[in-house]
XYZ file of C-alpha atoms in Angstrom:
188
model
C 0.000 0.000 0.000
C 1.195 3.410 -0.770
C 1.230 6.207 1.986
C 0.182 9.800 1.282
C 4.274 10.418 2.924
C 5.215 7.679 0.216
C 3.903 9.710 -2.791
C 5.284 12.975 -1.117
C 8.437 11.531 -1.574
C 8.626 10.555 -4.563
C 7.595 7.059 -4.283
C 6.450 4.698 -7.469
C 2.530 4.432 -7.666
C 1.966 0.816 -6.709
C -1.274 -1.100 -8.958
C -3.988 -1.896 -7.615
C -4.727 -5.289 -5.760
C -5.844 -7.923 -8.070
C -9.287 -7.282 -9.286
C -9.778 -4.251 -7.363
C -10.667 -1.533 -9.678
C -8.458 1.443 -10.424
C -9.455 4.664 -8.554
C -9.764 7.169 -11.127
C -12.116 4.883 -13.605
C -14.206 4.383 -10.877
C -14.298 8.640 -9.695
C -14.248 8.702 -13.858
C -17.247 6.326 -14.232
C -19.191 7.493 -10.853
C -18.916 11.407 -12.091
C -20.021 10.618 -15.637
C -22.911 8.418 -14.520
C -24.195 10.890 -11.753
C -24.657 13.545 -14.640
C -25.955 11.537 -16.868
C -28.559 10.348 -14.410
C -29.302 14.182 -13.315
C -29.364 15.472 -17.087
C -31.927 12.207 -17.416
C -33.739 12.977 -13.789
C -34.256 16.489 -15.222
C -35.729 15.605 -18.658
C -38.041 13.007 -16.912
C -38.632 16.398 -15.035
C -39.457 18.690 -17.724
C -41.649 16.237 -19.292
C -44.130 14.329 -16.162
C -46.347 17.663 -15.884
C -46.695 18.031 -19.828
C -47.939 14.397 -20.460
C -49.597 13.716 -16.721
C -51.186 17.164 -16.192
C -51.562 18.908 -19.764
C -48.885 21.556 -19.235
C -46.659 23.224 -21.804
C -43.164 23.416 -21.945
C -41.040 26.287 -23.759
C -37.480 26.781 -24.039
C -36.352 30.186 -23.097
C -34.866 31.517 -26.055
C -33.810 35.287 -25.209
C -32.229 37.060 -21.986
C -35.299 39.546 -21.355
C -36.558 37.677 -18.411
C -32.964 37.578 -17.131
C -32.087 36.510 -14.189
C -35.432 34.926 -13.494
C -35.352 32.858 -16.586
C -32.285 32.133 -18.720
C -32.083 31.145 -22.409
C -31.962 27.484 -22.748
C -34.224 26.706 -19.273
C -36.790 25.115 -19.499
C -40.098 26.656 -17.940
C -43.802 24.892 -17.271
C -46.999 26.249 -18.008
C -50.176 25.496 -16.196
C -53.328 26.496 -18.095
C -54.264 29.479 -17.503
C -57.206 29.632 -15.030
C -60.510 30.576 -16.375
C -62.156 32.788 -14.533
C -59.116 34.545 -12.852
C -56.984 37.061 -14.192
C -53.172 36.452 -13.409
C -51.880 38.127 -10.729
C -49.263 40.969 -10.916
C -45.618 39.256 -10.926
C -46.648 35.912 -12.123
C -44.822 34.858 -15.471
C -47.318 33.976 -18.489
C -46.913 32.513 -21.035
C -48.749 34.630 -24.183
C -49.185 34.489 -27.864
C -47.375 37.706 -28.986
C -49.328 40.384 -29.687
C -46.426 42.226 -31.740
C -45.295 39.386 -33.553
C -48.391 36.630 -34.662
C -47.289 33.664 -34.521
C -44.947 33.708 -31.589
C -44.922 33.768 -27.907
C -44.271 35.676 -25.888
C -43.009 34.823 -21.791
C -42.916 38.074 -19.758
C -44.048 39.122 -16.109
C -47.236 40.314 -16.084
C -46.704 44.335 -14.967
C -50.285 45.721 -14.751
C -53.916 43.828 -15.268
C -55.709 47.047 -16.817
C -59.645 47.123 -16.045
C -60.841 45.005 -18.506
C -58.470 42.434 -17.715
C -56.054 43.005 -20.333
C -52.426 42.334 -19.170
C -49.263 44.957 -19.789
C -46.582 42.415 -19.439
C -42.750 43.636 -18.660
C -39.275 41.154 -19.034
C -37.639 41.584 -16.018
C -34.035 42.429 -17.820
C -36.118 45.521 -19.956
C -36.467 49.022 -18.821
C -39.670 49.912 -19.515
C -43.131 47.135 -19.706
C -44.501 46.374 -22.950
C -46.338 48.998 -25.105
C -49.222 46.385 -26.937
C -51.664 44.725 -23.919
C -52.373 41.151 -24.290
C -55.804 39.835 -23.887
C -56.475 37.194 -21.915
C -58.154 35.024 -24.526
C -54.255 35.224 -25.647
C -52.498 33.576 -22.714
C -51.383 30.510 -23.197
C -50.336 29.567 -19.574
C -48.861 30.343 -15.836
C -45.307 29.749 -15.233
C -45.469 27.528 -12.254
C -41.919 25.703 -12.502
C -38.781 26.171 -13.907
C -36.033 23.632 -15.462
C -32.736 25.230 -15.765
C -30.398 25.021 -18.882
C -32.015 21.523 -20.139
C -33.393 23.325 -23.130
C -29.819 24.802 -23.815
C -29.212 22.447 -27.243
C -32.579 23.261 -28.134
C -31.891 27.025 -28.097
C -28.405 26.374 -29.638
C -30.034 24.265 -32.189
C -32.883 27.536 -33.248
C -30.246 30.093 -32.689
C -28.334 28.511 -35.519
C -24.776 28.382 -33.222
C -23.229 24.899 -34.425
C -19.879 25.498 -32.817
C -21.140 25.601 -28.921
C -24.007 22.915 -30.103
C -21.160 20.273 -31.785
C -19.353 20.934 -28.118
C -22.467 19.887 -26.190
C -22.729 17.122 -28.611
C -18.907 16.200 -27.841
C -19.495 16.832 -24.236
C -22.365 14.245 -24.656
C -20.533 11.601 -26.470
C -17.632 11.808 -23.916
C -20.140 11.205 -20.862
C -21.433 8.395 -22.658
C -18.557 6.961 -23.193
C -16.786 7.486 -19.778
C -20.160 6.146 -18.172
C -19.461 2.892 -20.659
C -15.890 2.448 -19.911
C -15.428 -0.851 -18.053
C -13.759 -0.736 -14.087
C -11.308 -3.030 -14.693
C -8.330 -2.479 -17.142
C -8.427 -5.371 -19.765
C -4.444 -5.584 -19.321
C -3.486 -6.836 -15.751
C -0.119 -6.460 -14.651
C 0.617 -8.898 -12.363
């Protein structure tokens, strides 16, 4: 057995008892596994309130709700309630009244007397100028997933370099997590 005073000193590394396996592939293998598991853990995550409770889930794809929401987090939507207008603060989820066709996730600022909403991102300076009506919302943020969306909004940004160095990130977990405990070649 080597000492901690051994090393210090200079001292060879000895192997590893027969069929005990090497230190660093199992720190290598028990790191890659435990984030694998937690990137896994938070997909399951993202997912269980879409398909069990009829939620929606949207990737964050710009920095105006910063540093409540991030680009590439994932955030969950209840239904908006019917016969309640959202409070003021709660994040809602909106079809765009600027830009048809898009949506639109923003904090809602002011509820206006007939219920329409003036929405504000938290990161802008001044709320939105167009209300939204609230035949137009789409949902109440009720829980957030961060950065498990971040590919996706690589992936619609167009940005191939920091998406092909997720992907190689990827690959390498995967293939640390497969690596085997035990060296092939035993030295005896």
């Amino acid at each position: 057995m080597t000492l901690p005073s051994d090393l210090a000193a200079g001292a060879p590394c000895q192997p590893t008892a027969k069929g005990t396996p090497h230190p660093i592939r199992v720190v290598t293998s028990v790191t890659s596994r435990t984030v694998l598991g937690s990137l896994i853990g938070l997909l399951v995550w993202a997912q269980l309130p879409v398909a069990a409770l009829g939620w929606t889930a949207c990737v964050v794809q710009s920095g105006s709700m910063r540093p409540a929401l991030m680009p590439g987090d994932v955030v969950l939507y209840q239904p908006p309630p019917r016969n309640r207008t959202p409070a003021v603060g709660q994040i809602v989820l909106a079809q765009d009244p600027t830009r048809p066709g898009h949506l639109l996730t923003h904090r809602v600022y002011q509820v206006l007397p007939n219920n329409d909403l003036i929405t504000k991102g938290d990161a802008n300076s001044t709320p939105d100028s167009t209300p939204i009506r609230p035949t137009a919302l789409e949902g109440v943020a009720r829980l957030r997933v961060p950065s498990i969306g971040l590919p996706v909004q690589l992936w619609r940004a167009k940005q191939p370099v920091p998406e092909a160095i997720l992907l190689l990130g990827l690959a390498a977990l995967l293939a640390l997590a497969a690596l085997p405990l035990h060296s092939r070649n035993r030295h005896n």
